[in-house]
Amino acid sequence: MTNLAEDFEIERMNKVLFIIFHGFDLNNGISKKISYQVNALKRCGNEVHLCYMDEAETKKRMIDENVIADYGCGFLSKILKRIDFSAISRYVKNNHIDIVYIRSNHNANPFTIRMVNQMKKYGAKVVMEIPTYPYDSEYEAQGMSKQIFQDKLFRNHLAKQLDAIVTFSDYEHIFGQRTIRISNGIDFDSVKMKTTINDTSKELNLIGVAEIHEWHGFDRLVKGLADYYSKSQNYIVRFHVVGYFFSAEIENEFKKIVTDNHMEDYVILYGKKHGQELDSLFEKCDFGIGSLGRHRVGIDKIKTLKNREYAARGIPFIYSETDSDFDTKPYVVKAPADETAIDIDSIVTFYKSISISPEEIRDSISSLSWENQMKTVLNSI
């Protein structure tokens, strides 16, 4: 006789296809985040497969370790990878995929619309995650508006074909489609909590970790340090900057601000660090620097991954956007969303006034695990 409980579990298990339109490399921050989402979906009891591009030799579309389309190399292959999604649709049909989770590459066009329509015809529920919204101003700030001209023409049409749009913002509708509002999550197993309580009686060490864009606003922190050291100080504050700059222009401008203000002794650049090296830097630092310039690209409400990583590390931090998960937390400093220099004295005063342990900070975000966030998506579908 069949066990009814076992039948129910079988019925609950969904086949999920997670689609990205670029490469997948676990040394890359975006790929790590995607792997956390995929693993979370698996922990929720689903069979999950990842579709991505492999461009090491020829341009190949992959699902897990299997090639589903090889476009070769040369000019034609560059076109085909952007317009030929027939292999994905066939996979959805032949493998009876229940849910398709697409990570938007801001590539709405007739070909992505056709792919979604075909997958829905085969019975799949299709949702699309837009990692940052709104995003037009980000492209404008980088002089890349032409890259999303086609997306602007077709994104409303694409949105209508979806079952929902997944967003890390507070918008209830995007491009006319309902949203599933979640937070950027944390894979707690991958983020080591800070264990060293440093002596901060004479100095405070700040840390900012990012692929550095203008919207991180780290220049505001340097200008704040310049103001702070314009007066004689017995208390030392240093800023440890970890990560590559998005462009040579941003890097040169940042370094010029450092040298023009004679902050070389107080701003330390490390480049990209990960693993044990990054853990060691967090052990020596006391306070995190989140985004301080999201207003520069027209974004107010956003739930950045970096805020969650600082909290998982167990350190207090500062940011300037609206983040409903953290705005009222006792270990957070909210900076004004403008171009003023960051008030270093206020950070020092705040840090000295709080008595909260790394464990307490980390425990305060237990609900922000990737498993909980992806459960919200599944339940909404």
Short mmCIF file of C-alpha atoms in Angstrom, two decimals:
data_model
loop_
_atom_site.label_atom_id
_atom_site.label_comp_id
_atom_site.label_asym_id
_atom_site.label_seq_id
_atom_site.Cartn_x
_atom_site.Cartn_y
_atom_site.Cartn_z
CA MET A 1 0.00 0.00 0.00
CA THR A 2 1.41 3.44 -0.92
CA ASN A 3 2.39 5.72 1.94
CA LEU A 4 0.31 8.90 1.62
CA ALA A 5 2.99 11.02 3.33
CA GLU A 6 5.57 9.83 0.79
CA ASP A 7 3.15 10.61 -2.07
CA PHE A 8 2.71 14.13 -0.71
CA GLU A 9 6.48 14.69 -0.56
CA ILE A 10 6.84 13.49 -4.16
CA GLU A 11 4.08 15.83 -5.29
CA ARG A 12 5.70 18.74 -3.48
CA MET A 13 9.10 18.33 -5.16
CA ASN A 14 9.43 20.70 -8.09
CA LYS A 15 11.89 20.59 -10.95
CA VAL A 16 13.49 24.02 -11.12
CA LEU A 17 15.65 25.49 -13.88
CA PHE A 18 17.73 28.52 -12.83
CA ILE A 19 18.82 30.52 -15.90
CA ILE A 20 21.64 33.05 -16.16
CA PHE A 21 22.87 34.58 -19.40
CA HIS A 22 26.57 34.82 -18.54
CA GLY A 23 29.38 32.65 -17.23
CA PHE A 24 29.49 30.89 -13.89
CA ASP A 25 32.71 31.08 -11.86
CA LEU A 26 32.68 30.59 -8.10
CA ASN A 27 35.59 33.04 -7.74
CA ASN A 28 33.14 35.72 -8.85
CA GLY A 29 30.84 37.38 -6.29
CA ILE A 30 27.72 37.21 -8.49
CA SER A 31 28.29 33.52 -9.20
CA LYS A 32 28.71 32.82 -5.49
CA LYS A 33 25.37 34.49 -4.80
CA ILE A 34 23.73 32.41 -7.54
CA SER A 35 25.21 29.23 -6.08
CA TYR A 36 23.74 30.15 -2.68
CA GLN A 37 20.32 30.62 -4.27
CA VAL A 38 20.55 27.32 -6.14
CA ASN A 39 21.62 25.47 -2.99
CA ALA A 40 18.80 27.12 -1.03
CA LEU A 41 16.25 25.96 -3.59
CA LYS A 42 17.65 22.44 -3.26
CA ARG A 43 17.39 22.60 0.55
CA CYS A 44 13.74 23.56 0.07
CA GLY A 45 13.20 20.10 -1.43
CA ASN A 46 13.50 20.85 -5.16
CA GLU A 47 15.46 19.27 -7.98
CA VAL A 48 17.43 22.23 -9.35
CA HIS A 49 19.51 22.65 -12.51
CA LEU A 50 21.62 25.67 -13.52
CA CYS A 51 21.77 27.01 -17.07
CA TYR A 52 24.75 29.27 -17.90
CA MET A 53 27.26 30.18 -20.62
CA ASP A 54 30.71 28.62 -20.96
CA GLU A 55 32.93 30.73 -23.21
CA ALA A 56 36.34 29.21 -22.42
CA GLU A 57 36.92 27.89 -25.94
CA THR A 58 33.72 28.03 -27.96
CA LYS A 59 30.51 29.66 -26.77
CA LYS A 60 28.46 26.89 -25.21
CA ARG A 61 25.19 26.98 -23.34
CA MET A 62 25.37 24.61 -20.40
CA ILE A 63 22.97 22.98 -17.97
CA ASP A 64 25.01 21.78 -15.03
CA GLU A 65 27.93 19.96 -16.70
CA ASN A 66 26.11 19.21 -19.94
CA VAL A 67 26.32 21.16 -23.21
CA ILE A 68 22.87 21.88 -24.62
CA ALA A 69 24.01 24.23 -27.42
CA ASP A 70 27.44 24.90 -28.94
CA TYR A 71 27.52 28.14 -30.94
CA GLY A 72 31.14 27.80 -31.98
CA CYS A 73 33.32 30.89 -32.10
CA GLY A 74 33.57 34.05 -34.16
CA PHE A 75 31.10 36.82 -34.86
CA LEU A 76 28.08 34.56 -35.46
CA SER A 77 28.50 32.87 -32.08
CA LYS A 78 28.27 36.24 -30.33
CA ILE A 79 24.91 36.82 -32.00
CA LEU A 80 23.56 33.31 -31.43
CA LYS A 81 24.19 33.34 -27.68
CA ARG A 82 21.95 36.44 -27.47
CA ILE A 83 19.09 35.27 -29.69
CA ASP A 84 19.01 31.45 -29.74
CA PHE A 85 17.27 30.07 -26.65
CA SER A 86 15.60 27.12 -28.36
CA ALA A 87 17.77 24.60 -26.50
CA ILE A 88 16.54 25.98 -23.17
CA SER A 89 12.90 25.72 -24.22
CA ARG A 90 13.43 22.13 -25.39
CA TYR A 91 15.07 21.26 -22.09
CA VAL A 92 12.07 22.66 -20.19
CA LYS A 93 9.71 20.61 -22.33
CA ASN A 94 11.67 17.34 -22.38
CA ASN A 95 12.50 17.40 -18.67
CA HIS A 96 9.06 18.53 -17.46
CA ILE A 97 10.42 21.58 -15.63
CA ASP A 98 7.88 23.05 -13.20
CA ILE A 99 9.52 26.38 -12.32
CA VAL A 100 11.94 28.54 -14.31
CA TYR A 101 13.86 31.18 -12.37
CA ILE A 102 15.55 33.69 -14.70
CA ARG A 103 18.18 36.16 -13.53
CA SER A 104 17.65 39.21 -15.72
CA ASN A 105 20.57 40.47 -17.75
CA HIS A 106 18.49 43.48 -18.84
CA ASN A 107 18.03 41.69 -22.15
CA ALA A 108 14.33 41.89 -22.94
CA ASN A 109 13.90 41.33 -26.67
CA PRO A 110 11.70 39.30 -29.05
CA PHE A 111 13.86 36.21 -28.47
CA THR A 112 13.64 36.18 -24.66
CA ILE A 113 9.90 36.87 -24.96
CA ARG A 114 9.50 33.90 -27.30
CA MET A 115 11.50 31.69 -24.92
CA VAL A 116 9.27 32.60 -21.98
CA ASN A 117 6.11 32.03 -24.01
CA GLN A 118 7.32 28.59 -25.10
CA MET A 119 8.27 27.56 -21.56
CA LYS A 120 4.87 28.63 -20.26
CA LYS A 121 3.19 26.71 -23.09
CA TYR A 122 5.01 23.63 -21.79
CA GLY A 123 3.46 24.18 -18.35
CA ALA A 124 6.29 25.90 -16.46
CA LYS A 125 5.83 28.80 -14.07
CA VAL A 126 8.34 31.50 -15.02
CA VAL A 127 9.67 34.24 -12.75
CA MET A 128 12.47 36.70 -13.39
CA GLU A 129 14.76 38.27 -10.81
CA ILE A 130 15.83 41.86 -11.43
CA PRO A 131 18.86 42.21 -9.13
CA THR A 132 18.78 46.03 -8.99
CA TYR A 133 15.76 48.22 -9.71
CA PRO A 134 15.51 50.84 -11.08
CA TYR A 135 18.60 50.28 -13.21
CA ASP A 136 18.43 52.82 -16.07
CA SER A 137 20.37 55.43 -14.12
CA GLU A 138 23.19 52.97 -13.40
CA TYR A 139 23.74 52.50 -17.12
CA GLU A 140 23.53 56.25 -17.69
CA ALA A 141 26.10 56.91 -14.95
CA GLN A 142 28.51 54.54 -16.69
CA GLY A 143 27.83 55.98 -20.16
CA MET A 144 26.24 52.67 -21.24
CA SER A 145 22.64 53.70 -21.98
CA LYS A 146 22.82 52.30 -25.53
CA GLN A 147 23.27 48.80 -24.10
CA ILE A 148 19.73 48.75 -22.73
CA PHE A 149 17.96 50.56 -25.61
CA GLN A 150 16.39 47.28 -26.77
CA ASP A 151 15.54 46.29 -23.20
CA LYS A 152 13.57 49.53 -22.77
CA LEU A 153 11.55 48.73 -25.89
CA PHE A 154 10.55 45.19 -24.87
CA ARG A 155 10.72 44.88 -21.06
CA ASN A 156 7.05 45.70 -20.43
CA HIS A 157 6.01 43.10 -22.99
CA LEU A 158 8.37 40.53 -21.44
CA ALA A 159 7.05 41.29 -17.96
CA LYS A 160 3.47 40.56 -19.07
CA GLN A 161 4.45 37.02 -20.03
CA LEU A 162 5.97 36.24 -16.62
CA ASP A 163 4.21 34.90 -13.55
CA ALA A 164 6.04 37.43 -11.35
CA ILE A 165 9.18 39.52 -11.01
CA VAL A 166 11.47 38.86 -8.04
CA THR A 167 12.89 42.07 -6.57
CA PHE A 168 15.07 43.16 -3.65
CA SER A 169 13.24 46.51 -3.61
CA ASP A 170 9.91 47.48 -2.05
CA TYR A 171 8.13 47.98 -5.40
CA GLU A 172 4.82 46.09 -5.61
CA HIS A 173 4.79 46.21 -9.42
CA ILE A 174 7.65 46.47 -11.93
CA PHE A 175 6.98 46.99 -15.63
CA GLY A 176 3.30 46.29 -14.92
CA GLN A 177 3.93 42.86 -13.40
CA ARG A 178 3.39 41.89 -9.76
CA THR A 179 6.52 41.42 -7.71
CA ILE A 180 7.73 38.91 -5.16
CA ARG A 181 9.62 41.04 -2.68
CA ILE A 182 12.53 39.33 -0.94
CA SER A 183 15.80 40.38 0.64
CA ASN A 184 19.27 39.55 -0.50
CA GLY A 185 20.01 36.53 1.61
CA ILE A 186 22.98 35.14 3.46
CA ASP A 187 24.57 31.72 3.27
CA PHE A 188 25.68 31.62 6.90
CA ASP A 189 28.00 28.66 6.32
CA SER A 190 30.07 30.75 3.89
CA VAL A 191 30.48 33.88 6.06
CA LYS A 192 32.76 33.60 9.08
CA MET A 193 31.69 35.60 12.11
CA LYS A 194 34.26 37.94 13.60
CA THR A 195 35.73 36.45 16.79
CA THR A 196 38.34 39.04 17.79
CA ILE A 197 37.28 41.95 19.98
CA ASN A 198 39.92 44.59 19.27
CA ASP A 199 41.15 47.26 21.64
CA THR A 200 39.44 50.36 20.24
CA SER A 201 40.47 52.73 23.02
CA LYS A 202 42.98 54.47 20.75
CA GLU A 203 41.94 53.62 17.19
CA LEU A 204 39.04 52.41 15.07
CA ASN A 205 39.47 50.44 11.85
CA LEU A 206 36.78 50.78 9.17
CA ILE A 207 36.40 48.27 6.31
CA GLY A 208 34.69 48.58 2.94
CA VAL A 209 34.46 45.50 0.71
CA ALA A 210 33.12 45.86 -2.83
CA GLU A 211 33.74 45.86 -6.54
CA ILE A 212 34.04 49.61 -6.28
CA HIS A 213 31.61 51.73 -8.31
CA GLU A 214 30.75 55.40 -7.90
CA TRP A 215 27.55 54.43 -6.06
CA HIS A 216 29.59 52.97 -3.23
CA GLY A 217 30.50 56.55 -2.34
CA PHE A 218 33.78 55.62 -0.66
CA ASP A 219 35.07 59.06 -1.65
CA ARG A 220 32.63 60.56 0.87
CA LEU A 221 34.35 58.56 3.60
CA VAL A 222 37.81 59.77 2.50
CA LYS A 223 36.61 63.38 2.51
CA GLY A 224 35.21 62.75 5.98
CA LEU A 225 38.60 61.51 7.13
CA ALA A 226 40.22 64.64 5.63
CA ASP A 227 37.84 66.81 7.66
CA TYR A 228 38.49 64.71 10.76
CA TYR A 229 42.28 65.03 10.47
CA SER A 230 42.14 68.74 9.60
CA LYS A 231 42.18 69.13 13.39
CA SER A 232 44.74 67.54 15.67
CA GLN A 233 43.54 64.05 16.65
CA ASN A 234 44.75 61.65 19.31
CA TYR A 235 42.24 58.99 18.24
CA ILE A 236 43.20 57.21 14.98
CA VAL A 237 40.64 56.15 12.37
CA ARG A 238 41.72 54.13 9.33
CA PHE A 239 39.77 52.99 6.28
CA HIS A 240 40.65 49.57 4.80
CA VAL A 241 39.39 49.32 1.20
CA VAL A 242 39.06 45.78 -0.13
CA GLY A 243 38.18 45.03 -3.74
CA TYR A 244 38.88 46.00 -7.32
CA PHE A 245 37.71 49.24 -8.87
CA PHE A 246 35.14 48.85 -11.63
CA SER A 247 37.14 51.06 -13.97
CA ALA A 248 40.51 52.79 -14.18
CA GLU A 249 38.67 56.12 -14.18
CA ILE A 250 36.99 55.40 -10.83
CA GLU A 251 40.27 54.11 -9.38
CA ASN A 252 42.28 57.13 -10.51
CA GLU A 253 39.68 59.56 -9.21
CA PHE A 254 39.55 57.82 -5.83
CA LYS A 255 43.33 57.72 -5.47
CA LYS A 256 43.53 61.39 -6.40
CA ILE A 257 41.10 62.26 -3.60
CA VAL A 258 43.28 60.27 -1.19
CA THR A 259 46.53 61.97 -2.24
CA ASP A 260 45.04 65.47 -2.61
CA ASN A 261 43.83 65.23 0.99
CA HIS A 262 47.06 63.59 2.25
CA MET A 263 45.17 60.56 3.55
CA GLU A 264 47.70 57.92 2.42
CA ASP A 265 48.42 56.91 6.04
CA TYR A 266 44.74 56.43 6.81
CA VAL A 267 43.33 54.82 3.64
CA ILE A 268 44.77 51.40 2.82
CA LEU A 269 44.00 49.71 -0.52
CA TYR A 270 44.22 45.90 -0.64
CA GLY A 271 42.71 44.92 -3.96
CA LYS A 272 40.48 41.87 -4.05
CA LYS A 273 40.72 39.45 -1.13
CA HIS A 274 38.74 36.34 -0.31
CA GLY A 275 38.82 33.30 1.95
CA GLN A 276 41.23 33.37 4.88
CA GLU A 277 42.82 36.65 3.80
CA LEU A 278 39.46 38.40 3.87
CA ASP A 279 38.56 36.77 7.19
CA SER A 280 41.82 38.08 8.67
CA LEU A 281 41.03 41.63 7.57
CA PHE A 282 37.62 41.46 9.21
CA GLU A 283 39.27 40.28 12.42
CA LYS A 284 41.40 43.43 12.57
CA CYS A 285 38.55 45.78 11.59
CA ASP A 286 35.66 47.01 13.71
CA PHE A 287 33.08 48.82 11.55
CA GLY A 288 31.73 48.28 8.03
CA ILE A 289 31.25 50.83 5.25
CA GLY A 290 28.25 50.08 3.06
CA SER A 291 27.02 52.03 0.05
CA LEU A 292 27.16 55.80 0.52
CA GLY A 293 26.22 56.94 -2.99
CA ARG A 294 23.18 55.06 -4.24
CA HIS A 295 21.48 58.43 -4.71
CA ARG A 296 23.98 59.08 -7.51
CA VAL A 297 22.22 56.50 -9.64
CA GLY A 298 18.68 57.35 -8.53
CA ILE A 299 18.20 54.47 -6.09
CA ASP A 300 16.67 54.93 -2.66
CA LYS A 301 15.19 51.59 -1.59
CA ILE A 302 17.51 48.60 -1.97
CA LYS A 303 18.53 45.59 0.10
CA THR A 304 22.20 45.19 -0.66
CA LEU A 305 24.11 42.00 -0.12
CA LYS A 306 26.93 43.92 1.55
CA ASN A 307 24.78 45.11 4.48
CA ARG A 308 23.83 41.50 5.14
CA GLU A 309 27.43 40.32 4.94
CA TYR A 310 28.55 42.90 7.50
CA ALA A 311 25.77 41.82 9.84
CA ALA A 312 26.66 38.15 9.33
CA ARG A 313 30.27 39.02 10.17
CA GLY A 314 28.92 40.57 13.38
CA ILE A 315 30.09 44.17 12.93
CA PRO A 316 28.13 47.45 12.99
CA PHE A 317 28.06 49.45 9.77
CA ILE A 318 26.95 52.58 7.93
CA TYR A 319 24.98 53.08 4.68
CA SER A 320 22.86 55.81 3.10
CA GLU A 321 20.03 54.06 1.23
CA THR A 322 16.72 52.82 2.64
CA ASP A 323 16.95 49.19 3.72
CA SER A 324 13.90 48.11 5.68
CA ASP A 325 15.72 45.09 7.11
CA PHE A 326 18.27 47.30 8.87
CA ASP A 327 17.04 50.89 9.16
CA THR A 328 15.97 50.45 12.79
CA LYS A 329 18.73 48.10 13.94
CA PRO A 330 20.72 49.40 16.94
CA TYR A 331 24.07 48.63 15.30
CA VAL A 332 23.48 50.74 12.17
CA VAL A 333 24.43 54.34 11.33
CA LYS A 334 22.37 55.98 8.58
CA ALA A 335 24.31 58.53 6.53
CA PRO A 336 22.47 61.27 4.62
CA ALA A 337 21.87 60.39 0.97
CA ASP A 338 23.74 63.39 -0.39
CA GLU A 339 27.25 64.54 -1.26
CA THR A 340 28.32 65.71 2.20
CA ALA A 341 31.49 64.27 3.70
CA ILE A 342 30.84 61.48 6.20
CA ASP A 343 31.05 62.67 9.79
CA ILE A 344 33.82 60.51 11.26
CA ASP A 345 33.29 61.88 14.78
CA SER A 346 29.72 60.58 14.69
CA ILE A 347 30.92 57.09 13.75
CA VAL A 348 33.47 57.09 16.58
CA THR A 349 30.89 58.36 19.08
CA PHE A 350 28.33 55.79 17.91
CA TYR A 351 30.79 52.91 18.10
CA LYS A 352 31.82 53.84 21.64
CA SER A 353 28.17 54.08 22.70
CA ILE A 354 27.03 50.60 21.67
CA SER A 355 27.61 47.36 23.52
CA ILE A 356 26.46 44.59 21.22
CA SER A 357 28.35 41.41 20.49
CA PRO A 358 29.09 39.91 17.07
CA GLU A 359 26.85 36.97 18.04
CA GLU A 360 23.93 39.29 18.76
CA ILE A 361 24.34 41.11 15.44
CA ARG A 362 24.54 37.87 13.48
CA ASP A 363 21.60 36.33 15.33
CA SER A 364 19.46 39.37 14.49
CA ILE A 365 19.40 38.39 10.80
CA SER A 366 18.68 34.66 11.14
CA SER A 367 15.50 35.18 9.07
CA LEU A 368 17.59 36.46 6.14
CA SER A 369 19.01 33.07 5.18
CA TRP A 370 18.82 32.30 1.45
CA GLU A 371 16.64 29.31 2.28
CA ASN A 372 14.01 31.56 3.85
CA GLN A 373 14.17 34.02 0.95
CA MET A 374 13.76 31.35 -1.71
CA LYS A 375 10.91 29.78 0.27
CA THR A 376 9.10 33.11 -0.11
CA VAL A 377 9.51 32.86 -3.89
CA LEU A 378 8.30 29.27 -4.00
CA ASN A 379 5.30 29.97 -1.78
CA SER A 380 4.29 32.95 -3.91
CA ILE A 381 4.50 30.91 -7.10
#
